[in-house]
Amino acid sequence: MQLLGIGSRINHSEFGKGVVTNVTSKHYWVTFMDNGLETIDIDSDFEVIEACEDDVDTVSFAEVESSLVHILKRWSDVTEVIPIADKWKGGTLILEPGDTSLQGKELPINQFFHKITMVRDRLRVMEQKINSSKNLDEQEKIDLQQYITRSYGSLTTFNVLFKLKSQQFVGQRTK
């Protein structure tokens, strides 16, 4: 099977004539004249009108970008923007002391949420530094990792503030 390069022209039985605009290890991204952008399997049945040499290494820009973002998130202490759940936007956190003679405290919930996400980010950086440390033996790394996991578990109370479930705190999971 010949691997087509970007710029190759094809005629697909379902989508018509189109041009290959991206190539991944499993798919061609083809812009069809009548159907717009479609993703088709590399081994799909289509007629090759004009083949361009494969100038790509079957890894798309999108895959490279995704990998780079993953690496940067994992090894950088740069924080990502974490959205707060819509229902909490513009809200206020009110702390009332048990002693009514003392004054309470009001805090914009966005400020509180920002501090919670900073704690999470700092725990992640600490986790990375522990895992990459050459000065700790494996048992010490495991022990410290358990403390971090328990810290995440303690912070799960605040998951209600997160817009995306994938960004919430996760403690120890039972198997």
mmCIF file of C-alpha atoms in Angstrom:
data_model
loop_
_atom_site.group_PDB
_atom_site.id
_atom_site.type_symbol
_atom_site.label_atom_id
_atom_site.label_comp_id
_atom_site.label_asym_id
_atom_site.label_seq_id
_atom_site.Cartn_x
_atom_site.Cartn_y
_atom_site.Cartn_z
ATOM 1 C CA MET A 1 0.000 0.000 0.000
ATOM 2 C CA GLN A 2 1.353 3.400 -1.006
ATOM 3 C CA LEU A 3 1.147 6.095 1.651
ATOM 4 C CA LEU A 4 -0.153 9.331 0.157
ATOM 5 C CA GLY A 5 1.419 12.658 1.020
ATOM 6 C CA ILE A 6 -0.238 15.974 1.711
ATOM 7 C CA GLY A 7 -1.557 17.466 -1.511
ATOM 8 C CA SER A 8 -2.517 14.124 -3.041
ATOM 9 C CA ARG A 9 -5.820 14.190 -4.899
ATOM 10 C CA ILE A 10 -8.330 11.377 -4.538
ATOM 11 C CA ASN A 11 -11.838 10.410 -5.619
ATOM 12 C CA HIS A 12 -13.833 8.776 -2.825
ATOM 13 C CA SER A 13 -17.006 6.824 -3.648
ATOM 14 C CA GLU A 14 -19.012 8.524 -0.860
ATOM 15 C CA PHE A 15 -17.461 12.002 -0.574
ATOM 16 C CA GLY A 16 -16.302 12.705 -4.140
ATOM 17 C CA LYS A 17 -13.077 14.466 -5.138
ATOM 18 C CA GLY A 18 -10.773 15.859 -2.502
ATOM 19 C CA VAL A 19 -7.240 16.762 -1.466
ATOM 20 C CA VAL A 20 -5.269 15.172 1.395
ATOM 21 C CA THR A 21 -4.524 17.954 3.886
ATOM 22 C CA ASN A 22 -3.055 15.956 6.765
ATOM 23 C CA VAL A 23 -1.806 12.437 7.396
ATOM 24 C CA THR A 24 -1.713 10.553 10.678
ATOM 25 C CA SER A 25 -0.592 7.018 11.355
ATOM 26 C CA LYS A 26 -4.150 5.739 10.749
ATOM 27 C CA HIS A 27 -6.054 8.425 8.838
ATOM 28 C CA TYR A 28 -6.046 10.870 5.990
ATOM 29 C CA TRP A 29 -7.665 14.221 6.550
ATOM 30 C CA VAL A 30 -9.200 15.074 3.222
ATOM 31 C CA THR A 31 -10.895 18.291 2.168
ATOM 32 C CA PHE A 32 -13.580 17.310 -0.301
ATOM 33 C CA MET A 33 -14.984 19.780 -2.812
ATOM 34 C CA ASP A 34 -18.614 19.013 -1.976
ATOM 35 C CA ASN A 35 -18.417 17.643 1.573
ATOM 36 C CA GLY A 36 -15.730 19.682 3.354
ATOM 37 C CA LEU A 37 -13.198 18.151 5.713
ATOM 38 C CA GLU A 38 -13.531 14.433 6.433
ATOM 39 C CA THR A 39 -11.259 11.948 8.142
ATOM 40 C CA ILE A 40 -10.941 8.609 6.361
ATOM 41 C CA ASP A 41 -8.966 5.484 7.215
ATOM 42 C CA ILE A 42 -5.687 5.083 5.364
ATOM 43 C CA ASP A 43 -6.863 1.714 4.029
ATOM 44 C CA SER A 44 -10.213 3.121 2.795
ATOM 45 C CA ASP A 45 -11.331 2.336 -0.726
ATOM 46 C CA PHE A 46 -10.765 5.329 -3.022
ATOM 47 C CA GLU A 47 -9.236 6.170 -6.378
ATOM 48 C CA VAL A 48 -5.925 8.046 -6.414
ATOM 49 C CA ILE A 49 -6.122 10.819 -9.013
ATOM 50 C CA GLU A 50 -2.684 12.245 -8.314
ATOM 51 C CA ALA A 51 -0.305 11.010 -5.644
ATOM 52 C CA CYS A 52 2.153 13.335 -3.963
ATOM 53 C CA GLU A 53 5.209 11.874 -2.387
ATOM 54 C CA ASP A 54 4.860 11.158 1.301
ATOM 55 C CA ASP A 55 6.608 14.158 2.839
ATOM 56 C CA VAL A 56 5.321 13.337 6.299
ATOM 57 C CA ASP A 57 6.417 10.741 8.783
ATOM 58 C CA THR A 58 2.807 9.692 9.489
ATOM 59 C CA VAL A 59 2.647 11.836 12.601
ATOM 60 C CA SER A 60 0.394 14.846 12.248
ATOM 61 C CA PHE A 61 1.061 18.310 13.573
ATOM 62 C CA ALA A 62 -1.938 17.855 15.865
ATOM 63 C CA GLU A 63 -0.393 14.708 17.375
ATOM 64 C CA VAL A 64 2.958 16.444 17.883
ATOM 65 C CA GLU A 65 1.234 19.441 19.459
ATOM 66 C CA SER A 66 -0.826 17.204 21.743
ATOM 67 C CA SER A 67 2.308 15.340 22.862
ATOM 68 C CA LEU A 68 4.172 18.580 23.508
ATOM 69 C CA VAL A 69 1.302 20.012 25.563
ATOM 70 C CA HIS A 70 1.182 16.802 27.610
ATOM 71 C CA ILE A 71 4.948 16.943 28.275
ATOM 72 C CA LEU A 72 4.852 20.618 29.221
ATOM 73 C CA LYS A 73 1.937 20.093 31.598
ATOM 74 C CA ARG A 74 3.694 17.193 33.219
ATOM 75 C CA TRP A 75 7.145 18.719 33.684
ATOM 76 C CA SER A 76 6.496 22.427 33.979
ATOM 77 C CA ASP A 77 5.345 24.421 36.946
ATOM 78 C CA VAL A 78 3.326 26.648 34.630
ATOM 79 C CA THR A 79 -0.290 26.447 35.614
ATOM 80 C CA GLU A 80 -3.140 25.931 33.210
ATOM 81 C CA VAL A 81 -6.323 27.946 33.339
ATOM 82 C CA ILE A 82 -8.921 25.896 35.178
ATOM 83 C CA PRO A 83 -12.520 27.017 34.685
ATOM 84 C CA ILE A 84 -14.833 27.248 37.667
ATOM 85 C CA ALA A 85 -18.279 25.652 37.342
ATOM 86 C CA ASP A 86 -20.758 28.103 35.812
ATOM 87 C CA LYS A 87 -23.074 28.116 38.825
ATOM 88 C CA TRP A 88 -20.279 29.499 41.047
ATOM 89 C CA LYS A 89 -19.124 32.325 38.721
ATOM 90 C CA GLY A 90 -19.427 35.675 40.484
ATOM 91 C CA GLY A 91 -20.390 33.966 43.748
ATOM 92 C CA THR A 92 -19.260 34.718 47.269
ATOM 93 C CA LEU A 93 -17.888 32.421 49.937
ATOM 94 C CA ILE A 94 -19.254 33.435 53.337
ATOM 95 C CA LEU A 95 -17.542 32.245 56.516
ATOM 96 C CA GLU A 96 -19.550 32.748 59.698
ATOM 97 C CA PRO A 97 -17.829 32.102 63.045
ATOM 98 C CA GLY A 98 -19.650 30.108 65.703
ATOM 99 C CA ASP A 99 -19.200 33.029 68.103
ATOM 100 C CA THR A 100 -21.713 35.654 66.912
ATOM 101 C CA SER A 101 -19.704 38.439 68.570
ATOM 102 C CA LEU A 102 -16.935 37.877 66.015
ATOM 103 C CA GLN A 103 -17.015 39.221 62.486
ATOM 104 C CA GLY A 104 -17.487 36.885 59.531
ATOM 105 C CA LYS A 105 -15.518 36.912 56.301
ATOM 106 C CA GLU A 106 -16.723 37.201 52.726
ATOM 107 C CA LEU A 107 -14.474 36.210 49.856
ATOM 108 C CA PRO A 108 -15.144 36.111 46.118
ATOM 109 C CA ILE A 109 -15.462 32.424 45.297
ATOM 110 C CA ASN A 110 -13.197 32.859 42.241
ATOM 111 C CA GLN A 111 -10.362 33.913 44.587
ATOM 112 C CA PHE A 112 -10.930 30.878 46.786
ATOM 113 C CA PHE A 113 -11.095 28.587 43.739
ATOM 114 C CA HIS A 114 -7.831 30.051 42.418
ATOM 115 C CA LYS A 115 -6.118 29.223 45.712
ATOM 116 C CA ILE A 116 -7.463 25.659 45.631
ATOM 117 C CA THR A 117 -6.149 25.128 42.087
ATOM 118 C CA MET A 118 -2.764 26.564 43.106
ATOM 119 C CA VAL A 119 -2.568 24.006 45.923
ATOM 120 C CA ARG A 120 -3.341 21.286 43.389
ATOM 121 C CA ASP A 121 -0.676 22.548 40.983
ATOM 122 C CA ARG A 122 1.932 22.694 43.737
ATOM 123 C CA LEU A 123 1.074 19.150 44.817
ATOM 124 C CA ARG A 124 1.580 18.017 41.213
ATOM 125 C CA VAL A 125 4.979 19.719 41.006
ATOM 126 C CA MET A 126 5.981 18.145 44.317
ATOM 127 C CA GLU A 127 4.849 14.764 42.986
ATOM 128 C CA GLN A 128 7.012 15.190 39.872
ATOM 129 C CA LYS A 129 10.034 16.243 41.911
ATOM 130 C CA ILE A 130 9.631 13.242 44.209
ATOM 131 C CA ASN A 131 9.297 10.828 41.294
ATOM 132 C CA SER A 132 12.367 12.217 39.521
ATOM 133 C CA SER A 133 14.509 12.524 42.657
ATOM 134 C CA LYS A 134 17.793 10.634 42.667
ATOM 135 C CA ASN A 135 18.224 11.182 46.434
ATOM 136 C CA LEU A 136 15.191 9.164 47.519
ATOM 137 C CA ASP A 137 14.995 5.393 47.443
ATOM 138 C CA GLU A 138 11.907 3.684 46.022
ATOM 139 C CA GLN A 139 10.255 3.102 49.411
ATOM 140 C CA GLU A 140 10.656 6.764 50.363
ATOM 141 C CA LYS A 141 9.109 7.783 47.027
ATOM 142 C CA ILE A 142 6.171 5.438 47.633
ATOM 143 C CA ASP A 143 5.654 6.787 51.168
ATOM 144 C CA LEU A 144 5.712 10.422 50.011
ATOM 145 C CA GLN A 145 3.444 9.599 47.079
ATOM 146 C CA GLN A 146 0.892 8.147 49.518
ATOM 147 C CA TYR A 147 0.873 11.419 51.483
ATOM 148 C CA ILE A 148 0.201 13.348 48.269
ATOM 149 C CA THR A 149 -2.581 10.933 47.288
ATOM 150 C CA ARG A 150 -4.183 11.411 50.716
ATOM 151 C CA SER A 151 -3.895 15.186 50.288
ATOM 152 C CA TYR A 152 -5.740 14.920 46.976
ATOM 153 C CA GLY A 153 -8.368 12.839 48.761
ATOM 154 C CA SER A 154 -8.797 15.527 51.416
ATOM 155 C CA LEU A 155 -9.321 18.116 48.698
ATOM 156 C CA THR A 156 -12.070 16.178 46.861
ATOM 157 C CA THR A 157 -14.599 18.190 48.897
ATOM 158 C CA PHE A 158 -13.844 21.100 46.563
ATOM 159 C CA ASN A 159 -14.577 19.143 43.353
ATOM 160 C CA VAL A 160 -18.018 20.767 43.265
ATOM 161 C CA LEU A 161 -16.267 23.999 42.190
ATOM 162 C CA PHE A 162 -14.658 22.528 39.054
ATOM 163 C CA LYS A 163 -16.362 22.913 35.698
ATOM 164 C CA LEU A 164 -14.626 19.876 34.165
ATOM 165 C CA LYS A 165 -14.646 16.502 35.908
ATOM 166 C CA SER A 166 -11.248 15.689 34.371
ATOM 167 C CA GLN A 167 -9.663 18.522 36.401
ATOM 168 C CA GLN A 168 -11.079 17.498 39.770
ATOM 169 C CA PHE A 169 -9.095 16.081 42.667
ATOM 170 C CA VAL A 170 -8.808 12.301 42.833
ATOM 171 C CA GLY A 171 -7.743 10.556 46.006
ATOM 172 C CA GLN A 172 -6.935 6.909 46.496
ATOM 173 C CA ARG A 173 -9.160 4.603 44.473
ATOM 174 C CA THR A 174 -10.347 1.284 45.824
ATOM 175 C CA LYS A 175 -9.904 -1.670 43.551
#
